[in-house]
Tab-separated table of C-alpha atoms in Angstrom:
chain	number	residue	atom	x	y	z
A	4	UNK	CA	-10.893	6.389	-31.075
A	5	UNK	CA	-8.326	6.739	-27.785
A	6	UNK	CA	-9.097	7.120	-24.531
A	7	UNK	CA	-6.826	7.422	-21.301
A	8	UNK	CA	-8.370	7.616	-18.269
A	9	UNK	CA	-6.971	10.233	-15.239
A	10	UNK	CA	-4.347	8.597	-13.006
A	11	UNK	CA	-2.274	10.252	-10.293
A	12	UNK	CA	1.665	8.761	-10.843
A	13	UNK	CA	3.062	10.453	-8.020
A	14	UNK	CA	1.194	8.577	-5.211
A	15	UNK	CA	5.051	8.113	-3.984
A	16	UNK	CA	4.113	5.039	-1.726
A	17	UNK	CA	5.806	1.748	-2.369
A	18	UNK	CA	2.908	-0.405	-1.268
A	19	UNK	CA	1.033	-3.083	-2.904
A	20	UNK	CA	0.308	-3.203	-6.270
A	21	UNK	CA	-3.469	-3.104	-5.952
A	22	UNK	CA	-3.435	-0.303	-3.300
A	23	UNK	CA	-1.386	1.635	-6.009
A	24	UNK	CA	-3.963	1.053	-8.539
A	25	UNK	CA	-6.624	2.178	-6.261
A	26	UNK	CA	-5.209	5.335	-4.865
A	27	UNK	CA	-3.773	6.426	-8.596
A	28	UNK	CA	-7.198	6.510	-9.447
A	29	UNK	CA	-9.010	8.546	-6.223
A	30	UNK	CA	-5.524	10.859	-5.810
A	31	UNK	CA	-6.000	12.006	-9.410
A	32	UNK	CA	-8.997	14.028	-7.721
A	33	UNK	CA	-7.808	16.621	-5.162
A	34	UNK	CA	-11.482	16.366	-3.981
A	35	UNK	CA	-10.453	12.595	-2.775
A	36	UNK	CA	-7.280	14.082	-0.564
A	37	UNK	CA	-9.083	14.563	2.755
A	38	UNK	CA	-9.769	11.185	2.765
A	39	UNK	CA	-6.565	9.983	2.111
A	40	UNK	CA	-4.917	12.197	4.459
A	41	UNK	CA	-6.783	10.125	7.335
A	42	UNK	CA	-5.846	6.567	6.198
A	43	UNK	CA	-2.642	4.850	5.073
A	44	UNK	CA	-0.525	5.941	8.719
A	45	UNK	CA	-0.620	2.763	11.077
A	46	UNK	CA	1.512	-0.082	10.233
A	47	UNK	CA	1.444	-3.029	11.064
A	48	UNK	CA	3.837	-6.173	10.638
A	49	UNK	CA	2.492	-10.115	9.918
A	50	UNK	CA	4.576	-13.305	11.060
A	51	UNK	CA	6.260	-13.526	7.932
A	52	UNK	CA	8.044	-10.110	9.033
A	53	UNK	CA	6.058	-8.246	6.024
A	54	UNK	CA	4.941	-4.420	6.803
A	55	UNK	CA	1.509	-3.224	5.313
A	56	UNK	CA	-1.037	-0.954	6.110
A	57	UNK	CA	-3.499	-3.057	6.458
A	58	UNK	CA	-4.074	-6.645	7.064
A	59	UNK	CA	-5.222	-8.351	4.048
A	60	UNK	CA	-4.364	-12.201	4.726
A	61	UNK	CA	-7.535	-11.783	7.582
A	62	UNK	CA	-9.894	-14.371	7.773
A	63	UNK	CA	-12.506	-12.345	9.126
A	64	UNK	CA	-13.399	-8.864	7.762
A	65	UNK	CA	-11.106	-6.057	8.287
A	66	UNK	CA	-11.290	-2.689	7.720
A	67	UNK	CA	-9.651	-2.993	4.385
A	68	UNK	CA	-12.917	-4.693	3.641
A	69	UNK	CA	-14.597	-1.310	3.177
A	70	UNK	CA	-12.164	1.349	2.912
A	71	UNK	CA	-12.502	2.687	-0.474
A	72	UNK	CA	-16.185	2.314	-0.296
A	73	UNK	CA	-16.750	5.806	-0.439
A	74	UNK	CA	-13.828	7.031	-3.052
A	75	UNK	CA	-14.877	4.465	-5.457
A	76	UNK	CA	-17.622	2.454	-6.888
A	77	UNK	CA	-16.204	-1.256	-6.969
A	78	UNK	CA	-18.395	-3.560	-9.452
A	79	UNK	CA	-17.149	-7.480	-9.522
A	80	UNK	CA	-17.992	-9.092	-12.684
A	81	UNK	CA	-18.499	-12.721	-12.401
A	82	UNK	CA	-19.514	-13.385	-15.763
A	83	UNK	CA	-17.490	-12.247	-18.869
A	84	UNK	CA	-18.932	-13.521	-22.592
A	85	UNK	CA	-16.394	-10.766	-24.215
A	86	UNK	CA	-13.577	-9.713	-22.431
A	87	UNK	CA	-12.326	-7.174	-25.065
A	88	UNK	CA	-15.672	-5.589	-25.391
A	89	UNK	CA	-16.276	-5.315	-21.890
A	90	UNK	CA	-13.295	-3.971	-21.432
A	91	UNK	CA	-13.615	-0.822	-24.155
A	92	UNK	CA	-17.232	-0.086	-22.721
A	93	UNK	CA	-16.189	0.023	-19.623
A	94	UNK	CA	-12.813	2.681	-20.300
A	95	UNK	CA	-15.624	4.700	-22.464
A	96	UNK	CA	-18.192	4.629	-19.937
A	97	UNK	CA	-15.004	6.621	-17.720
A	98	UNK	CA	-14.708	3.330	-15.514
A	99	UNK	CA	-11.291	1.458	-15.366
A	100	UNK	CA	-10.959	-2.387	-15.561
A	101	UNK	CA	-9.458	-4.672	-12.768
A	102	UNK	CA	-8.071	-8.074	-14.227
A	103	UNK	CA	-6.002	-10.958	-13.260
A	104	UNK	CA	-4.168	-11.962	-15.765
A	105	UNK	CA	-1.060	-13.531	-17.444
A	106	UNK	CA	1.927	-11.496	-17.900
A	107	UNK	CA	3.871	-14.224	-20.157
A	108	UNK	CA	1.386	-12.657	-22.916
A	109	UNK	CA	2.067	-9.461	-22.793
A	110	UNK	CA	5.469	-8.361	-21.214
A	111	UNK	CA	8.316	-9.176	-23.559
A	112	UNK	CA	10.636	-10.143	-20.469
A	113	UNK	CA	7.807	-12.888	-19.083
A	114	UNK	CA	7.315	-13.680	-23.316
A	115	UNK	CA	10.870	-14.220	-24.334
A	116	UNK	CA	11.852	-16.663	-20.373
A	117	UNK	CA	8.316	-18.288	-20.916
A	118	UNK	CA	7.264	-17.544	-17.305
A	119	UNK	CA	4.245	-17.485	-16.392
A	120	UNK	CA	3.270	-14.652	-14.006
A	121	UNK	CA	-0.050	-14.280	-12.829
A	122	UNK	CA	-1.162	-10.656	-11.360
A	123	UNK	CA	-4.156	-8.087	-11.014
A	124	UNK	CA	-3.426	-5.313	-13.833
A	125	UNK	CA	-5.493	-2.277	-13.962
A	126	UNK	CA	-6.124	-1.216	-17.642
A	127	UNK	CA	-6.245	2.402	-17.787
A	128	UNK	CA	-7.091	3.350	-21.612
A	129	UNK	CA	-6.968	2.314	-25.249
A	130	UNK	CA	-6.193	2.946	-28.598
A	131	UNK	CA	-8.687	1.344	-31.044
A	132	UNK	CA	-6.648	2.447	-34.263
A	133	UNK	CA	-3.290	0.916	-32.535
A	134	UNK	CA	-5.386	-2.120	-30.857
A	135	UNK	CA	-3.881	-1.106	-27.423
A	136	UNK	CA	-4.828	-1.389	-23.774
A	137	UNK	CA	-2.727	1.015	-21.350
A	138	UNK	CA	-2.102	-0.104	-18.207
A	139	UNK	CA	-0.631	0.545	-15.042
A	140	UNK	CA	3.143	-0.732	-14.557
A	141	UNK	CA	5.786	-1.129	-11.819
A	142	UNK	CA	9.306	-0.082	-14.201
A	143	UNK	CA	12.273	-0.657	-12.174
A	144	UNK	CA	10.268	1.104	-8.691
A	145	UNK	CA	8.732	3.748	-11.014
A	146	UNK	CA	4.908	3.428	-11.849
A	147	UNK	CA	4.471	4.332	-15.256
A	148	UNK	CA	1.997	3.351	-18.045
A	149	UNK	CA	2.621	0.991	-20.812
A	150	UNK	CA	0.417	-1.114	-23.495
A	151	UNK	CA	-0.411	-4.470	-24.605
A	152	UNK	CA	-2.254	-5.259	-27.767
A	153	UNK	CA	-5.910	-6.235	-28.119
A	154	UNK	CA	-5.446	-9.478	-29.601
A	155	UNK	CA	-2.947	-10.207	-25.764
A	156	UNK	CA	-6.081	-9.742	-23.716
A	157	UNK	CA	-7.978	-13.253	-23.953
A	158	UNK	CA	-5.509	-15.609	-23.916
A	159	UNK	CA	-3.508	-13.440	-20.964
A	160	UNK	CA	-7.065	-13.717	-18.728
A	161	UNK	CA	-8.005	-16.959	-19.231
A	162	UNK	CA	-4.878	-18.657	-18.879
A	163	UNK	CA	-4.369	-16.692	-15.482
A	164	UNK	CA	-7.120	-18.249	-15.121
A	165	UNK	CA	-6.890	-21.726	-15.659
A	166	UNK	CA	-3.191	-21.447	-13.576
A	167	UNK	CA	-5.591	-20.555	-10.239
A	168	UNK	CA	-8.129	-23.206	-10.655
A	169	UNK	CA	-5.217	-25.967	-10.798
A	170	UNK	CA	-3.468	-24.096	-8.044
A	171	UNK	CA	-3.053	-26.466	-5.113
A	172	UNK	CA	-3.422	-23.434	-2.893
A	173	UNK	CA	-6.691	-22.245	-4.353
A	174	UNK	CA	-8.494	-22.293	-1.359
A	175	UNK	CA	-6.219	-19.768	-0.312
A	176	UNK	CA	-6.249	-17.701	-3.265
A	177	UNK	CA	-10.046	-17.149	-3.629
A	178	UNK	CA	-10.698	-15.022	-0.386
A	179	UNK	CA	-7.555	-13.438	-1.289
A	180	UNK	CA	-8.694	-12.504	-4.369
A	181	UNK	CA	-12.536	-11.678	-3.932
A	182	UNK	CA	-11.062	-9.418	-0.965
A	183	UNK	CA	-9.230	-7.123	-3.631
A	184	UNK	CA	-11.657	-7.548	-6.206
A	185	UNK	CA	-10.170	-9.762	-8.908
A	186	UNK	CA	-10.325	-11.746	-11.191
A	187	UNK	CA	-12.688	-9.284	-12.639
A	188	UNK	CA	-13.847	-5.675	-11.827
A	189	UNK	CA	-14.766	-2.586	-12.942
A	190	UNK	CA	-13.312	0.440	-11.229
A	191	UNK	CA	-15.630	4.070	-11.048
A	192	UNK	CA	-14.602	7.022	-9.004
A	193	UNK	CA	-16.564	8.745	-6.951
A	194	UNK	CA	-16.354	12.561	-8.332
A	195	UNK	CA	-19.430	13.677	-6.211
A	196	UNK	CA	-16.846	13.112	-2.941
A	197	UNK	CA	-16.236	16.599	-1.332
A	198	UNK	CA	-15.149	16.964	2.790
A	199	UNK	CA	-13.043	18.300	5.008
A	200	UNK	CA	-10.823	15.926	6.304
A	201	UNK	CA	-12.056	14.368	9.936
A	202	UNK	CA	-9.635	15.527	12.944
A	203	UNK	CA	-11.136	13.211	15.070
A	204	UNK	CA	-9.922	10.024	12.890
A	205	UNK	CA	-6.233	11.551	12.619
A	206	UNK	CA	-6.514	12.057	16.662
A	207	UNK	CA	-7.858	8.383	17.377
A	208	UNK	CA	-5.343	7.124	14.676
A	209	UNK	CA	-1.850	8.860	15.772
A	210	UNK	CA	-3.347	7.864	19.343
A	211	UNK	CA	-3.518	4.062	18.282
A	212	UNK	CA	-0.073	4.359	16.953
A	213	UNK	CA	1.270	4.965	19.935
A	214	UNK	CA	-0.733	2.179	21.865
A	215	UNK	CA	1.269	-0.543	18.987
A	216	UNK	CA	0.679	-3.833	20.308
A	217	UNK	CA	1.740	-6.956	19.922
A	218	UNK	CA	-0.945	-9.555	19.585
A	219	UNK	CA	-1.908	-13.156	18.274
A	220	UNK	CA	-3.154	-13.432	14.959
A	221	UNK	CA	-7.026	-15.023	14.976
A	222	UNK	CA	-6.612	-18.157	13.258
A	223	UNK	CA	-2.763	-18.544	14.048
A	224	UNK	CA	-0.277	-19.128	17.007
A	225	UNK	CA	1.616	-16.257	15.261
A	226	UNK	CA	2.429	-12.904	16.192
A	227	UNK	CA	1.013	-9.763	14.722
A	228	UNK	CA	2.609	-6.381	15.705
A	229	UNK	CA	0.899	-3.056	15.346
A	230	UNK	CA	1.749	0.767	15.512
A	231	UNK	CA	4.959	1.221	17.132
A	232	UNK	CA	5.523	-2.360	18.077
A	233	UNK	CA	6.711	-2.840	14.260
A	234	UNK	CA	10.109	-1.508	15.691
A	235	UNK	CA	10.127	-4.517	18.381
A	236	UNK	CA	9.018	-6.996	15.588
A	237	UNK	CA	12.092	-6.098	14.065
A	238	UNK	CA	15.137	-6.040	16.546
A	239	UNK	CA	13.392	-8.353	18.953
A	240	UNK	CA	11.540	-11.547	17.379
A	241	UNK	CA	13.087	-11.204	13.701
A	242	UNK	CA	16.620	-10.583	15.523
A	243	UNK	CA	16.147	-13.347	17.479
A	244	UNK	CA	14.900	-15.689	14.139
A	245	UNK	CA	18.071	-14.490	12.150
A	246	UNK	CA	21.091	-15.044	14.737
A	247	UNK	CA	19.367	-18.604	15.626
A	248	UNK	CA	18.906	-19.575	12.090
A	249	UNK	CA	20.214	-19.352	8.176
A	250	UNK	CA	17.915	-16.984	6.625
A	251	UNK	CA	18.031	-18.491	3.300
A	252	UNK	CA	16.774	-21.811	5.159
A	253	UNK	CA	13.784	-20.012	7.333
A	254	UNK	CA	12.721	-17.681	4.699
A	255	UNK	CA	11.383	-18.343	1.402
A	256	UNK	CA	13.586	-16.317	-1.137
A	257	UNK	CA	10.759	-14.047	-1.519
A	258	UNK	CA	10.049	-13.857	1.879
A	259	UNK	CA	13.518	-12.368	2.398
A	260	UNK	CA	12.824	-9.475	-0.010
A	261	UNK	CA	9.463	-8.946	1.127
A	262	UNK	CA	10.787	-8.174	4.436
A	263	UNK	CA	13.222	-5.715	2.738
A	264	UNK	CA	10.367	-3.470	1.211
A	265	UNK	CA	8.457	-3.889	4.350
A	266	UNK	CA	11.656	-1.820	5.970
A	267	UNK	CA	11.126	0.391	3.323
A	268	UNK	CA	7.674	0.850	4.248
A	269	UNK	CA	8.427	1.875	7.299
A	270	UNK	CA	10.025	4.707	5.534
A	271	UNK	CA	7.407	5.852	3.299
A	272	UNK	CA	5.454	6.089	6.149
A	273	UNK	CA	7.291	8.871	7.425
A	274	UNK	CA	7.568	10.681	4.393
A	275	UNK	CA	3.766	10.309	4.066
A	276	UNK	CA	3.488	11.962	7.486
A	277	UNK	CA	5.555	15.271	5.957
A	278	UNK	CA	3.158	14.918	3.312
A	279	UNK	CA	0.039	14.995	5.731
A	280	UNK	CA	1.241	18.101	7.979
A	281	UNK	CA	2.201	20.392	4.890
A	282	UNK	CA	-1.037	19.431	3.559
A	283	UNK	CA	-3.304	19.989	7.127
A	284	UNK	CA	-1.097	23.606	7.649
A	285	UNK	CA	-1.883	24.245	4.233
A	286	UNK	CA	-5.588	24.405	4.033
A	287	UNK	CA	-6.455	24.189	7.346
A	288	UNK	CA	-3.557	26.583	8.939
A	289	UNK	CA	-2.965	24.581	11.610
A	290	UNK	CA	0.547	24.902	13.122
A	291	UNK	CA	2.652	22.243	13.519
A	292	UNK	CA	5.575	22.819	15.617
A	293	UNK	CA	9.158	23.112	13.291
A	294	UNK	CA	10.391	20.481	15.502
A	295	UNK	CA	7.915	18.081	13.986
A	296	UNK	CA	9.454	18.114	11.001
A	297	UNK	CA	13.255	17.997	11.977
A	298	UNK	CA	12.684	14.789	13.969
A	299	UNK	CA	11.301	13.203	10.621
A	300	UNK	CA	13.841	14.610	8.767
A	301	UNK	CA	16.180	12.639	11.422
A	302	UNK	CA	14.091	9.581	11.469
A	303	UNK	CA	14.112	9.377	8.122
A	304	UNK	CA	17.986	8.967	7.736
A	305	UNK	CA	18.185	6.951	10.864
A	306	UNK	CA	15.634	4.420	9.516
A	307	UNK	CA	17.642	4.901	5.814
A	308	UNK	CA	20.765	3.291	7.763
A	309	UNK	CA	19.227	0.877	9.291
A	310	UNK	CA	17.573	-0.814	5.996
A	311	UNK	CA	20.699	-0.460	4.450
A	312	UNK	CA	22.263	-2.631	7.391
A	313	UNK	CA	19.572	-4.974	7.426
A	314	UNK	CA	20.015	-5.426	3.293
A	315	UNK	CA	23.619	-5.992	3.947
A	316	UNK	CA	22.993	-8.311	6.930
A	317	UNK	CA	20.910	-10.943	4.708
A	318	UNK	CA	23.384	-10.595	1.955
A	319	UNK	CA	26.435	-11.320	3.945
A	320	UNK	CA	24.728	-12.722	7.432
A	321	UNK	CA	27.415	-10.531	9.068
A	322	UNK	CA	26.194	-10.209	12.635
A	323	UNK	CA	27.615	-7.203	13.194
A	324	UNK	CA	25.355	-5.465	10.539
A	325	UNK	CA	22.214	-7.022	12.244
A	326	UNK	CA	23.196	-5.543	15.930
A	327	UNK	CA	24.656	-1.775	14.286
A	328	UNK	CA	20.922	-2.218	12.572
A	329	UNK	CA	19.193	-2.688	15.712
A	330	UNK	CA	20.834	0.279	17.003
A	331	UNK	CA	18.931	2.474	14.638
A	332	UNK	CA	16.203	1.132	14.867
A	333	UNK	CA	15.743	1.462	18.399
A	334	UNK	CA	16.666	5.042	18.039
A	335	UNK	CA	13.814	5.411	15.689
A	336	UNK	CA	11.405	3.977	17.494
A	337	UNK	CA	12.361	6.598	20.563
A	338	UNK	CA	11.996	9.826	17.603
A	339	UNK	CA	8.613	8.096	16.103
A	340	UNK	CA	7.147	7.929	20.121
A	341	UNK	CA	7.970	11.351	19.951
A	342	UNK	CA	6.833	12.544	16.339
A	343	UNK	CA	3.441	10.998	17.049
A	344	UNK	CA	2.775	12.257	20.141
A	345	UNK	CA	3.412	15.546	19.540
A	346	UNK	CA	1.087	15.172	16.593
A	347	UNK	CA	-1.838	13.855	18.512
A	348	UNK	CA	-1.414	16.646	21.136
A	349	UNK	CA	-1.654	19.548	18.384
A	350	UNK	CA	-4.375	17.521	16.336
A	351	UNK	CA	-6.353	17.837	20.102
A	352	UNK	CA	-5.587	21.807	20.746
A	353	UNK	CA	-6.742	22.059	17.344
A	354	UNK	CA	-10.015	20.945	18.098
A	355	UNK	CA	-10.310	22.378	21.299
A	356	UNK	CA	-9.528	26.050	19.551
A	357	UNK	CA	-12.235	25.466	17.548
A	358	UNK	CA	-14.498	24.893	19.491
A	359	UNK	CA	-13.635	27.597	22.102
A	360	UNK	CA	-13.698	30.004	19.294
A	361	UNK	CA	-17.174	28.751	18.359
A	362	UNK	CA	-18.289	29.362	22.005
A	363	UNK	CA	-16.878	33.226	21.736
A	364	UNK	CA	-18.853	33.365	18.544
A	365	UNK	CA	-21.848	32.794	20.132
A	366	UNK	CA	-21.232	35.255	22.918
């Protein structure tokens, strides 16, 4: 027998891995779009410089908490007797599998170095003639599916594992993990899930945008930035952190590329903006002024420039890349104040026609 669940490959956002998973699962039903199209817009940026969507390092809960609550039906298992035959019930029963585990037993590149590499994998399918689990995989920035064999599942879980439970950090990992549902879950989606997408959220949330603050995180005498304040987190404190300092010396290695996708995310943002309006004019003809879409068109390349400087910058710590950066992304910042607030205002007359035209109905 084979099985291969539905996934949706084109989600064309370079987030986190376990967002990914999720949203390849509940974008594979177009039912599941109006709910997408109101989430996934602010950003916000943490004190290591890292931009995400939402704030999952939180010690308190946050709205990530609940957000896919109801797309999906999230099930943590805290118990396994039989990994391998949980896991084929589980893909036959339609539901996908969530599992932390060891990629030095399954990915020849981790095999052949001997690294050990532990990370949530979503298994998607199997082939019981083969002895294969499919599952979702990042290939050089493309998401794609590949396979491990059966007889790769045990010792690739437990030994994941046994790594976090000797982890002198483990009291950070554990809210980390029980927050995106590992070591163990089992994924459903919701196909009952049918709505129009809520104007109000959009409104509230292109509205919040604009209000970006800057702010102190809860349990930390770092800064958090929010909204349009990213911009400032970038050419004002990081600036400031990279002319006074070496980067290699203040910034983990990793920390350094983190904050290089987190650019990048800034972009993806945008083009998941485009994606939002074409879809709203689309189904709900609402018209979105051509303008709209040239300034993100502009935005776009600005903001292209200016990671591209920034990359160079922290390759070469060539000052002059850092300030021609800044300059971009100051005049992005300026196009995005202008972007969303031209998107709030037609989200609002939107709303207002329809409810004038429900009061004419009525006459």
């Amino acid at each position: 027998m084979e099985k291969m669940l539905p996934l949706n490959l084109n989600v064309n956002m370079n987030i986190n891995c376990f967002d990914v998973y999720r949203l390849s699962i509940i974008l594979s039903n177009t039912k599941s779009i109006p709910w997408f199209i109101e989430r996934f817009i602010n950003l916000q940026v943490d004190e290591h410089f890292e931009c995400n969507y939402y704030d999952l390092g939180a010690t308190n809960p946050t709205e990530y908490e609940f957000i896919f609550d109801e797309v999906l039906s999230i099930s943590k298992v805290n118990s396994v007797q039989d990994i391998l035959k949980m896991t084929i019930e589980a893909l036959k029963n339609n539901k996908y599998l969530l599992i932390t585990l060891n990629q030095r037993y399954f990915r020849e590149d981790y095999k052949i170095n001997e690294i050990d590499s532990v990370h949530g994998t979503l298994i998607v399918g199997f082939d019981e003639i083969e002895q294969k689990l499919f599952y979702l995989s990042n290939v050089r920035n493309k998401w794609c599916v590949e396979f491990f064999y059966f007889s790769e599942l045990k010792q690739a879980f437990f030994s994941a594992l046994n790594i976090i439970a000797k982890d002198d950090h483990i009291n950070d990992w554990l809210p980390f993990l029980n927050r995106v549902n590992e070591p163990v879950s089992i994924i459903e989606l919701k196909n009952n899930n049918s709505r129009e997408a809520r104007f109000n959220i959009l409104y509230d949330t292109f509205k919040n945008y604009l209000n970006g603050v800057e702010s102190k995180a809860r349990v930390s005498t770092f800064s958090r930035w929010q909204g349009i304040a990213i911009y400032k987190a970038y050419y004002e404190a990081l600036n400031e952190i990279l002319i006074n300092n070496n980067p290699n010396d203040y910034f983990k290695p990793f920390r350094i590329h983190n904050i290089e996708i987190g650019m990048r995310r800034i972009l993806e943002n945008k083009a998941g903006i485009s994606y939002r309006l074409k879809y709203l004019e689309l189904t709900y003809d609402i018209k979105f002024e051509r303008v709209i879409f040239q300034r993100l068109e502009k935005i776009t390349k600005t903001l292209e420039i200016a990671v591209a400087l920034y990359s160079k910058f922290l390759l070469t710590t060539d000052i002059k890349n850092l300030e021609k950066a800044n300059i971009y992304l100051k005049e992005a910042e300026e196009l995005d104040v202008l972007i969303f607030s031209q998107l709030a205002d037609t989200i609002l007359n939107y709303m207002k026609s329809g409810l004038i035209s429900m009061a004419y109905d009525h006459c």
